[in-house]
XYZ file of C-alpha atoms in Angstrom:
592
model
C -9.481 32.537 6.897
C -9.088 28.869 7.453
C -12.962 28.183 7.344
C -13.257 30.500 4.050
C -10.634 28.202 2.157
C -11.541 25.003 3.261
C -15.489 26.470 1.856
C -13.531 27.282 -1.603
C -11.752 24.215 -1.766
C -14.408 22.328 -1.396
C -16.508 24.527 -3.359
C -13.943 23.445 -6.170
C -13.753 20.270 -6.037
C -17.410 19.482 -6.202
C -17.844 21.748 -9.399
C -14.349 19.491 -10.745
C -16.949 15.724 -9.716
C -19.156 17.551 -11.385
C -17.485 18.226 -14.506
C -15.107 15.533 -14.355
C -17.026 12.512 -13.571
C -18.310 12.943 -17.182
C -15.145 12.113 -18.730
C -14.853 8.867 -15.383
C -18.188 7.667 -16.021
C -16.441 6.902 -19.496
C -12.934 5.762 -17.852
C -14.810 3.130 -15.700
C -14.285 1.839 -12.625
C -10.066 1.274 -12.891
C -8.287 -0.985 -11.476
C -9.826 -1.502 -7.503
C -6.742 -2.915 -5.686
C -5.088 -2.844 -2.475
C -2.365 -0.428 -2.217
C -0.066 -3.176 -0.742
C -0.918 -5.758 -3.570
C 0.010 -2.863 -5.812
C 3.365 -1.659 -4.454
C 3.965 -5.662 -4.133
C 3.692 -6.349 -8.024
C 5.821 -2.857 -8.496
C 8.358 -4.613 -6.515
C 8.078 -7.620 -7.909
C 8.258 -6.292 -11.266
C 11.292 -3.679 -10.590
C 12.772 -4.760 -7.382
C 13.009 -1.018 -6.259
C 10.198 0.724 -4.246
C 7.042 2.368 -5.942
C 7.417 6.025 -6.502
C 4.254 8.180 -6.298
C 3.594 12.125 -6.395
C 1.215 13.056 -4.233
C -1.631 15.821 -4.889
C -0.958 17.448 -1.677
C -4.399 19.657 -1.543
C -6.264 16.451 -2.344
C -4.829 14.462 0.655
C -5.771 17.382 3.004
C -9.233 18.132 1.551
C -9.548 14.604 2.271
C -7.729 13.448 5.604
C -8.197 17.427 7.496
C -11.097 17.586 9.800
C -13.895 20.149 9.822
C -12.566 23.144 12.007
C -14.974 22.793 14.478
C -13.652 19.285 15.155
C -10.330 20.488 15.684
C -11.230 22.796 17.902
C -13.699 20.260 20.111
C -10.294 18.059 20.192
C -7.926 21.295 21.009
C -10.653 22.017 24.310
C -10.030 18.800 25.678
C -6.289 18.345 24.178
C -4.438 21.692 23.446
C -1.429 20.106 22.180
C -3.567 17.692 19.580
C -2.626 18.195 16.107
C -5.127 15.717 14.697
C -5.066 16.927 10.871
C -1.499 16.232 10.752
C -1.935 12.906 12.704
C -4.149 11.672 10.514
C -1.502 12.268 7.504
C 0.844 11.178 9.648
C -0.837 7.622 9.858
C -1.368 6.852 6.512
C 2.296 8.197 5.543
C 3.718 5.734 7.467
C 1.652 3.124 6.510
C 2.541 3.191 2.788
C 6.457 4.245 3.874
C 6.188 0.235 5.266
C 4.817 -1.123 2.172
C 7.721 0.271 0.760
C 6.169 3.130 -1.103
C 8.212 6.356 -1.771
C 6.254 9.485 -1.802
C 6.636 12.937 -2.689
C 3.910 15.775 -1.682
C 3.838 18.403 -4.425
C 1.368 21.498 -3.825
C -0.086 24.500 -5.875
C 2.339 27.725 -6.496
C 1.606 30.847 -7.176
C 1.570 30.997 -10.587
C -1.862 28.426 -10.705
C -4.306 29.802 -13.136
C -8.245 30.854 -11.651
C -10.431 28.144 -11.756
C -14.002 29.055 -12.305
C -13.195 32.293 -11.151
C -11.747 31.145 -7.914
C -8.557 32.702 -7.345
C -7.303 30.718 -4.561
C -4.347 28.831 -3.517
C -4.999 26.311 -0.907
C -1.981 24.713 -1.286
C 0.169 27.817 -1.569
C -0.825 28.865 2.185
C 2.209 28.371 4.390
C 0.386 28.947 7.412
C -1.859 26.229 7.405
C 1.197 23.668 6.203
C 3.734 24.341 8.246
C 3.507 21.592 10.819
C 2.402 19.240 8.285
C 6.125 20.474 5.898
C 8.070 19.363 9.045
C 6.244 16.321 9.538
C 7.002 15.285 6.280
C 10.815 16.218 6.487
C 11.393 14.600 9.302
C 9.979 11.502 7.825
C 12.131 11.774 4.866
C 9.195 12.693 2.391
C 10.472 15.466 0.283
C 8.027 18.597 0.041
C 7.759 19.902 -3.867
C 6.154 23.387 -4.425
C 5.253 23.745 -8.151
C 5.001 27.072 -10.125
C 1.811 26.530 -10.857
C -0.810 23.489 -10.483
C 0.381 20.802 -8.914
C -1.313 18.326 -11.045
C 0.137 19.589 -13.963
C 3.891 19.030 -12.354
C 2.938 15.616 -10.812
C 2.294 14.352 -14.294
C 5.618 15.696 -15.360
C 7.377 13.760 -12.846
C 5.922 10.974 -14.095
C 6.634 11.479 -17.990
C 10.317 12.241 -16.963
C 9.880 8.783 -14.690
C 11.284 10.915 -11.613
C 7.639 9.039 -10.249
C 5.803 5.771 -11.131
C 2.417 6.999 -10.340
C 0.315 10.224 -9.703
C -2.240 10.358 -6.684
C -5.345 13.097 -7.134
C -8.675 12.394 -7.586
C -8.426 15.164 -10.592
C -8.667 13.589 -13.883
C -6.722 16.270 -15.059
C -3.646 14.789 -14.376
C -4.490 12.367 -17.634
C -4.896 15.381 -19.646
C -1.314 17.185 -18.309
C 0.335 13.461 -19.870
C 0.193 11.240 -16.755
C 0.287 7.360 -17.405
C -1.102 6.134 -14.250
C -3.412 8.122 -12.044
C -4.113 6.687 -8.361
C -7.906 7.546 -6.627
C -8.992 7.095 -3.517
C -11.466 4.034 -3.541
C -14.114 5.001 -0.611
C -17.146 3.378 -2.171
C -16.255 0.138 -4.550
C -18.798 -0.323 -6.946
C -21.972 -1.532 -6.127
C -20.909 -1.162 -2.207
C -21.239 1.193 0.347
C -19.096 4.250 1.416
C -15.833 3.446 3.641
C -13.246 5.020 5.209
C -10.383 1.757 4.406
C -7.785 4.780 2.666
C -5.588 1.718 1.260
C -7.734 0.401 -1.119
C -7.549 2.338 -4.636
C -8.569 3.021 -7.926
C -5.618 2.984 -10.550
C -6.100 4.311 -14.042
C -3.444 3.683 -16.564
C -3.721 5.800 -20.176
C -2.672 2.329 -22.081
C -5.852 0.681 -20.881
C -7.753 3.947 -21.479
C -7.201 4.293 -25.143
C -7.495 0.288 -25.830
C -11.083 1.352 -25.075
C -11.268 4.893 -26.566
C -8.426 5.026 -29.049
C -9.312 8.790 -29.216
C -9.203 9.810 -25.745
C -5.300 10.272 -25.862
C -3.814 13.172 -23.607
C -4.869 15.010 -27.035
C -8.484 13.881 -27.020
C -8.519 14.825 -23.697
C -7.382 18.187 -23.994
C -10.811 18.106 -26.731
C -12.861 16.969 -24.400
C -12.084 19.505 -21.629
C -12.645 21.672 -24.234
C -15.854 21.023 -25.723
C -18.246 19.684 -22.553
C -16.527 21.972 -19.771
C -13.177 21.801 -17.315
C -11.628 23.513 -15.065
C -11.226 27.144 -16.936
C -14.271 26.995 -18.302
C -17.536 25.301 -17.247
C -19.457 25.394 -19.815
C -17.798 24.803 -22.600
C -19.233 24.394 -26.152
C -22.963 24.482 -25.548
C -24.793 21.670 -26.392
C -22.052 19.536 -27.143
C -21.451 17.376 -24.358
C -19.380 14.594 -23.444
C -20.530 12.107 -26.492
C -20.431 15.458 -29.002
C -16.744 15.764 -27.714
C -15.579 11.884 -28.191
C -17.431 11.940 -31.534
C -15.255 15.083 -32.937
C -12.114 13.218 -30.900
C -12.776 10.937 -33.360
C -12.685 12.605 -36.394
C -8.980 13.888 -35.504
C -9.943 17.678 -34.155
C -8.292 16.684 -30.903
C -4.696 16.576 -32.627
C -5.340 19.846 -34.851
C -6.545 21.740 -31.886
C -3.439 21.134 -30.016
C -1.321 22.115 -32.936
C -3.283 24.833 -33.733
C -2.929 26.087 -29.986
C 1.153 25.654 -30.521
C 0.875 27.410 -33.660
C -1.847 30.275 -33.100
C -4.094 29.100 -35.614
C -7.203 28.454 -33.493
C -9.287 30.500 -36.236
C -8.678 27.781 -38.800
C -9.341 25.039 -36.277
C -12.813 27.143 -35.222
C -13.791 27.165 -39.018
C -13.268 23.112 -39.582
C -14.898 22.183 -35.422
C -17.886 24.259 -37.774
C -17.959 21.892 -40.612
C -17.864 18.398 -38.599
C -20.586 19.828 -36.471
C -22.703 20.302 -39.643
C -21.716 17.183 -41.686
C -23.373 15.386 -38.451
C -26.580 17.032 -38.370
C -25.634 19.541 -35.370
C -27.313 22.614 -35.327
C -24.779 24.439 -32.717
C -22.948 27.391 -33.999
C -19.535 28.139 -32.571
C -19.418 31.506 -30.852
C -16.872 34.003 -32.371
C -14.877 33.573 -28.966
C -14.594 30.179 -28.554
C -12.042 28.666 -27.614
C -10.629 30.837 -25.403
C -6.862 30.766 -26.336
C -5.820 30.827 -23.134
C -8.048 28.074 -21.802
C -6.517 25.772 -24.240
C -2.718 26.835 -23.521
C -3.697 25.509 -19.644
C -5.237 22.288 -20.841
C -2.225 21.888 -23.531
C 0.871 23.002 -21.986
C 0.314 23.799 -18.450
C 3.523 25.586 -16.645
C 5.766 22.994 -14.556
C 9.295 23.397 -13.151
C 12.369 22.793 -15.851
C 12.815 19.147 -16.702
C 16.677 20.188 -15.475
C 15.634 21.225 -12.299
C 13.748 18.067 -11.804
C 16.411 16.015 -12.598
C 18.759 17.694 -10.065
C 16.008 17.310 -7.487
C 15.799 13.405 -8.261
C 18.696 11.929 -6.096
C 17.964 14.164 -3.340
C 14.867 13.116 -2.969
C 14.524 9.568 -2.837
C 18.226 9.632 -0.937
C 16.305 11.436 1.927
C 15.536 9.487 5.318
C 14.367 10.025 8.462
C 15.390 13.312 10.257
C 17.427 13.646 14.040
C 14.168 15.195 15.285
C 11.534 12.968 14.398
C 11.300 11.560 18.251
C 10.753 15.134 19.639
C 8.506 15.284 16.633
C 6.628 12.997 17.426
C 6.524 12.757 21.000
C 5.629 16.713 21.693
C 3.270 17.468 18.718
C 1.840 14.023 18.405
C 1.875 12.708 21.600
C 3.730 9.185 20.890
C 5.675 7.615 23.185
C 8.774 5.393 22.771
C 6.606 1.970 22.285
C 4.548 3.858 19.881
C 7.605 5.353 18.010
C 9.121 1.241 17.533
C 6.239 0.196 16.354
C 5.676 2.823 13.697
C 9.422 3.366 12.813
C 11.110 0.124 13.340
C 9.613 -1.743 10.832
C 10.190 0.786 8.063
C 14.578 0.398 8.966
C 13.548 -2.802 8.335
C 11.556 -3.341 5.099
C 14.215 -0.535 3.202
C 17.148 -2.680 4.433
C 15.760 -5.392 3.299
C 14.435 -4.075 0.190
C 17.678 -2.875 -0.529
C 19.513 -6.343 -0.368
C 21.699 -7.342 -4.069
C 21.816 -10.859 -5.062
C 24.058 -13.029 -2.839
C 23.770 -10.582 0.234
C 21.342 -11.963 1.464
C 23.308 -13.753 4.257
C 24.475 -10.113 5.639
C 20.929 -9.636 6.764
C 20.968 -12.876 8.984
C 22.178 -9.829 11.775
C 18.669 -9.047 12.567
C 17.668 -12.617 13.508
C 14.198 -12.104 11.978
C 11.838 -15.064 12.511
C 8.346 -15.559 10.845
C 5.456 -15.499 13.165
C 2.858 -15.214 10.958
C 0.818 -14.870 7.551
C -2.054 -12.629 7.522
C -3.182 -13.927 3.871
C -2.856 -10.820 2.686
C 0.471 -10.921 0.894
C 1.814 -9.898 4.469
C 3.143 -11.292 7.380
C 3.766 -11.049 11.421
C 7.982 -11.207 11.715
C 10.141 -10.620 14.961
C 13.802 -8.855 14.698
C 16.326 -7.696 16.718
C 15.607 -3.927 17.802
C 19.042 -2.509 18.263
C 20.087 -4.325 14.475
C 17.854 -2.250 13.275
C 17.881 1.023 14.466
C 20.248 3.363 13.995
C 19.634 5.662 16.984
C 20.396 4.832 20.879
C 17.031 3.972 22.155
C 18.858 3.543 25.671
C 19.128 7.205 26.036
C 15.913 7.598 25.027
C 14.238 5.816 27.788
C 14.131 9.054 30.566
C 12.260 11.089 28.181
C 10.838 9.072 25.847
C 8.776 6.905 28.147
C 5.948 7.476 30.896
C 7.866 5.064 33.224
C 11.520 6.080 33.504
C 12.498 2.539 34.222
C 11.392 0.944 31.242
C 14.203 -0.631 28.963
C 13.631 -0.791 25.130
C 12.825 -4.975 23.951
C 15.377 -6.529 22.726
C 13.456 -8.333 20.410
C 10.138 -6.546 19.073
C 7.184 -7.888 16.590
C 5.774 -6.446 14.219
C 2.874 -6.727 11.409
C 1.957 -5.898 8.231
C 5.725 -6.679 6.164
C 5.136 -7.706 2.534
C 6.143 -11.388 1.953
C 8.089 -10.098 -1.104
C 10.238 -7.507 0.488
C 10.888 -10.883 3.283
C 11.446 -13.011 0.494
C 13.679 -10.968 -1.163
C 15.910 -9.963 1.603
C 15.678 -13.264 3.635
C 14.593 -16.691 1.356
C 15.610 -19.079 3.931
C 13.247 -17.872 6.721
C 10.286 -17.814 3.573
C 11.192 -21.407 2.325
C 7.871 -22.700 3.995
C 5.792 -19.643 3.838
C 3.077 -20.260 0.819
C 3.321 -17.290 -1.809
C 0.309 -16.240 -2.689
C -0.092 -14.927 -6.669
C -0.010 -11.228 -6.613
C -3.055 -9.705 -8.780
C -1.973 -8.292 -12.300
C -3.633 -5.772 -14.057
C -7.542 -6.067 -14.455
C -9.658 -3.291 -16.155
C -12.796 -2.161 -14.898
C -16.046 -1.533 -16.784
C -17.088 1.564 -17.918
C -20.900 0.765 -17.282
C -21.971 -1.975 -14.857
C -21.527 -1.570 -10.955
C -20.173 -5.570 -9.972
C -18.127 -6.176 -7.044
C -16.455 -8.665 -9.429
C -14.683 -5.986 -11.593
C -12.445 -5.350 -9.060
C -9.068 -7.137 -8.555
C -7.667 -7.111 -5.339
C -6.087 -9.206 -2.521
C -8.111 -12.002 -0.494
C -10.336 -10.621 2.568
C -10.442 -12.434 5.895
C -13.497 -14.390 6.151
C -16.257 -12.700 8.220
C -15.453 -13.559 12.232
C -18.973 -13.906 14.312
C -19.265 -13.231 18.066
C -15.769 -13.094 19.848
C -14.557 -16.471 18.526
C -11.376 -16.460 17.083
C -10.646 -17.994 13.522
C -8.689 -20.674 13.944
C -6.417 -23.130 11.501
C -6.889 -26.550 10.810
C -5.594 -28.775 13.401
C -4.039 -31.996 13.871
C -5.459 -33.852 16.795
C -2.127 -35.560 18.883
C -4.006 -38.397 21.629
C -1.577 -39.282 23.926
C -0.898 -43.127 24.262
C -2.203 -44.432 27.910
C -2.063 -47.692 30.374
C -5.598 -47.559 30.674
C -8.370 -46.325 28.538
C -9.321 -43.387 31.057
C -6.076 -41.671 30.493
C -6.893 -42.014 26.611
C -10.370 -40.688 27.030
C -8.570 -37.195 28.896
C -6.494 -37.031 26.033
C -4.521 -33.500 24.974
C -5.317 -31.900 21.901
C -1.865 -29.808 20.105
C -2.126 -27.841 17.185
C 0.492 -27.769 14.535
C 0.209 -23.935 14.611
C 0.875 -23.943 17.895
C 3.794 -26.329 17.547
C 5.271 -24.246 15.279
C 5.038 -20.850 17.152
C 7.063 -22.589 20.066
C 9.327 -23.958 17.991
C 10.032 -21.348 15.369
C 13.647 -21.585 14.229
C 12.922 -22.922 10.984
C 9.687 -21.949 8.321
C 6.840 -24.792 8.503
C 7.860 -27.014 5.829
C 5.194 -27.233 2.455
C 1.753 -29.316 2.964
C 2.241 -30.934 0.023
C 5.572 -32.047 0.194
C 7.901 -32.882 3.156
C 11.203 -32.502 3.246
C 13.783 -35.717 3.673
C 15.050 -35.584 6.862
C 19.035 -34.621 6.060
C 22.222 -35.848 8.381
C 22.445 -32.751 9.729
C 18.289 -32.713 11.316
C 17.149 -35.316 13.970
C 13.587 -35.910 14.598
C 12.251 -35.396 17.832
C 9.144 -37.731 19.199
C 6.289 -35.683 19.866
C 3.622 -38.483 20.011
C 5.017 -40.496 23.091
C 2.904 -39.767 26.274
C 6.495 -41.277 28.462
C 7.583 -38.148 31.385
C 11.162 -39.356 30.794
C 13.960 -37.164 29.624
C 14.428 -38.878 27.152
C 11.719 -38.979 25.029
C 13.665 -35.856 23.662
C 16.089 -37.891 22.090
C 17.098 -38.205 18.517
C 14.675 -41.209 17.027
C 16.231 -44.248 15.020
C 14.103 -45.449 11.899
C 10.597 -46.318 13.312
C 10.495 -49.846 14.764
C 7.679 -51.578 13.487
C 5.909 -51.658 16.963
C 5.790 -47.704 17.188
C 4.451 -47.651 13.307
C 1.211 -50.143 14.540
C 1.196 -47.550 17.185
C 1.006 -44.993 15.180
C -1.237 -46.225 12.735
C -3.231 -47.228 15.725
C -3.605 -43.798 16.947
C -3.917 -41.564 13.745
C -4.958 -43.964 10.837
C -6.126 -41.021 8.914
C -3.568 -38.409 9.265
C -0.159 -39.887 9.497
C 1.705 -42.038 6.415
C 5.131 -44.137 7.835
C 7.609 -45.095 6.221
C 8.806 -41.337 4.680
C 5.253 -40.810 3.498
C 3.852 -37.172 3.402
C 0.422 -36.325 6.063
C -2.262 -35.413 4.285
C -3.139 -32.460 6.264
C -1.288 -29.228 6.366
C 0.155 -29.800 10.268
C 2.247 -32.638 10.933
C 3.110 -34.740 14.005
C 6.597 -34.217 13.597
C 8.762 -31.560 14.282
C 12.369 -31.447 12.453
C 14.730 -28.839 13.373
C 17.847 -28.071 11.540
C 21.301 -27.758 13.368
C 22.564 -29.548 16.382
C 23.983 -26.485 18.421
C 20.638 -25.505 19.148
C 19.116 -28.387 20.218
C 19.268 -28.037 24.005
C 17.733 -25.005 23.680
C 14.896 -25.977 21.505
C 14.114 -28.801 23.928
C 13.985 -26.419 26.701
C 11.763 -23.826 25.381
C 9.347 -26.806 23.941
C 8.595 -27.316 27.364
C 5.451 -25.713 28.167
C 3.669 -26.059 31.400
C 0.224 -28.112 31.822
C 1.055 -30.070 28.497
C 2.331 -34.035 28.530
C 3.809 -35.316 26.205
């Protein structure tokens, strides 16, 4: 049974490419972005989390392995569940970029498409594990009465949802404003399998290039070069036939006439603009099927009152008491594995969550910035045990391969957008650069360039095993004798600055004045004394020859800025934490 609907399914979905890239090949490429640069500028824009209803038969057509994968994985792992896992990962992916999603799937009441009367995502069988994974992950589970595209675009006109994600283009013709595609080939590249980069179509940008393919002219154009109920179509037509009679208004009239069962009359004047334009196609006596055109027009969804009652419980949901035996018996996590993949999303929706002037409360989970990834992200530590609201003590025995092993106090994580840390912590952001978050830029309809895509900054290539590093700032030790300043130590800034991380790095272009409360500590002496560690007076003018001697091109005196990004000063803020600072500077093998 299982190999028999997967066959359908994707029997279906090629004959919907098919059909439906005609009406994309028009649409363009879309928007190409990163799903993280995009739930940032939601964010940004909103300051609540994106919303997004999911086409749940699309994500498993897409993430659900070929059945005689599973079962090589099952031989060698009964307990594997690697369809779900693979859901699993990219769920919680997007529930750390702060994304709220809801999976809606097909009910029974889904019309036949091309006389394929199935219901893949009616089959309870085959969803169960995945419909507790979901609810114990606090991602609410939506069965619709009939397509699920249809009711994911409602939830977007009623703004229950901000976005829709199916690779069926049918969701534009059911009303949706933005549609969300999986981008596995960007144009003029190869195929990939990076799952959080995306397509995003939005119906404003649509009809500023086709003013006629409204939800209306779509509803034409289903209608006339084939869809979903019927292939075909008006034969002959075509997808440039349909946008021409878009064009001369029939899209509008053949919804009304649908409403008002007048499709006759409509037949009769679809006749006449296909003869004023030199056509010689006759319209059949059947065509359109009236009931074709009530499932393009108005497709059955749920009540808009029963949507609205569903609202509040669904983005109110959060993680469920089970999801450790969840995860560690059908998934095979431990308790590392469940930190690093649940820890961090505590964190981001406490922080995202923060109102003007709270922002001190969140000073409780002594985050500090490790950090930036250039990708609108960054590397932060926290305090576990602020962040979590279950015991992870008690967890330990059963939870963990070795029994003995204690939970960290103090954990690190990746991948947390700067604008969720800037929001819910500015002062630990001060000196962490902001990088512009990409707006809206449309694709092109017919040219294949990597440049019509907007999306966030890439790493630079890496060659070999070499590790990128930053732009240094070279400290030479002062010496008696010039063979102690030929063995000279070299001391990056970024490497300052991860030991001594209590404060953010302060802007390259601009320091800050040193204030009564910070003292200056002397990192360029090469003296083993104590107290070299001491606050420094003004510079004498003996130590600024000798450090003009030493780094003519790097360091300005006299309250002058360096003109590199690192600096060969450290300032630290607050005098109660001094001792400690100068004890955890010390690092072994390095004189100073």
């Amino acid at each position: 049974m299982q190999y028999l609907l997967r066959w359908q399914l994707s029997a279906l979905l090629w004959a919907s490419r098919a059909i439906l890239y005609r009406l994309w090949d028009k649409l363009g490429q879309g928007e190409v972005i990163e799903i993280a640069a995009y739930a940032a500028r939601h964010f940004e824009q909103h300051k609540r989390p994106l919303r997004i209803a999911v086409d749940e038969a699309i994500w498993r057509y897409n993430f659900y392995l070929p059945p005689s994968t599973v079962a090589r994985i099952c031989l060698k792992c009964p307990e594997a569940n690697p369809n779900e896992k693979n859901i699993l990962w990219r769920v919680l992916q997007l529930l750390r970029l702060n994304i709220r999603l809801v999976f809606v799937t097909d009910g029974p009441r889904r019309p036949k498409k091309r006389n394929l009367d199935i219901h893949y995502g009616n089959n309870d069988n085959e969803t169960g594990l995945l419909r507790e994974m979901l609810q114990q992950l606090g991602v609410p589970w939506h069965r619709a009465p009939a397509e699920a595209e249809a009711e994911c675009a409602m939830l977007q006109k009623l703004g229950i949802v901000d976005a829709v994600w199916t690779e069926d283009s049918d969701a534009l013709m059911f009303g949706a404003t933005t549609v969300i595609r999986f981008c596995h080939k960007p144009a003029g590249g190869k195929p990939t399998k990076n799952n959080l980069k995306v397509r995003v179509y939005h119906s404003e940008e649509i009809t500023k290039t086709y003013p006629c393919l409204d939800r209306e002219g779509m509803v034409l154009f289903a209608v006339l070069s084939g869809g979903d109920y019927n292939t075909v179509g008006l034969p002959n037509v075509g997808p440039e036939g349909a946008l021409e009679a878009a064009k001369q208004g029939l899209s509008h009239t053949l919804c009304r006439a649908s409403e008002n069962g007048t499709l006759q009359a409509w037949k009769e004047e679809l006749q006449m603009h296909l003869v004023n334009t030199g056509s010689k196609v006759r319209v059949p006596a059947v065509f359109p099927d009236p009931g074709h055109v009530k499932c393009y027009n108005k497709p059955l969804v749920s009540f808009t009152r029963i949507l609205r009652n569903l609202e509040p419980q669904w983005w109110n949901m959060t993680f469920g008491d089970a999801l450790w035996d969840l995860l560690l018996y059908r998934f095979n996590l431990w308790l590392p594995d469940f930190i690093q993949l649940v820890a961090p999303i505590f964190l981001v929706r406490s922080l995202a969550q923060t109102s003007p002037g709270q922002e001190a409360s969140n000073s409780c989970y002594q985050i500090l910035h490790v950090k930036h990834n250039d990708k609108m992200q960054s590397e932060v530590s926290f305090i576990l045990s602020a962040v979590m609201t279950w015991d992870l003590s008690k967890m330990v025995a059963e939870f963990t391969r070795d029994r003995r092993q204690q939970p960290p106090e103090r954990v690190v994580v990746k991948e947390i957008l700067d604008c969720i840390l800037q929001h819910g912590i500015p002062d630990v952001m001060k000196g962490v650069e902001r990088q512009p978050i990409p707006g809206k830029k449309k694709g092109k309809a017919s040219k294949d360039h990597t440049d019509d895509t907007t999306a966030i900054p890439h790493e630079p290539l890496k060659t070999g095993n070499k590790r990128e590093r930053k732009s240094k700032t070279t400290v030479q030790d002062s010496a008696v004798n010039e063979n102690e300043q030929v063995k000279r130590r070299k001391l990056s800034t970024s490497d300052t600055r991860s030991i001594i991380c209590q404060d953010p790095p302060a802007p390259a272009t601009k320091e800050k004045p040193v204030t009564q409360k910070s003292k200056v500590i002397d990192l360029t002496s090469d003296s083993e004394e104590d107290n070299v560690l001491a606050p420094l007076s003004p510079l004498s003018q003996a130590r600024q020859a000798r450090l003009r001697h030493f780094e003519p091109k790097v360091l300005k005196v006299n309250g002058g800025t360096s003109e590199n990004q690192a600096t060969n000063h450290a300032t630290v803020t607050g005098t109660e934490n001094m001792q400690g600072l100068i004890e955890e500077f010390r690092v072994p093998g390095i004189k100073f």
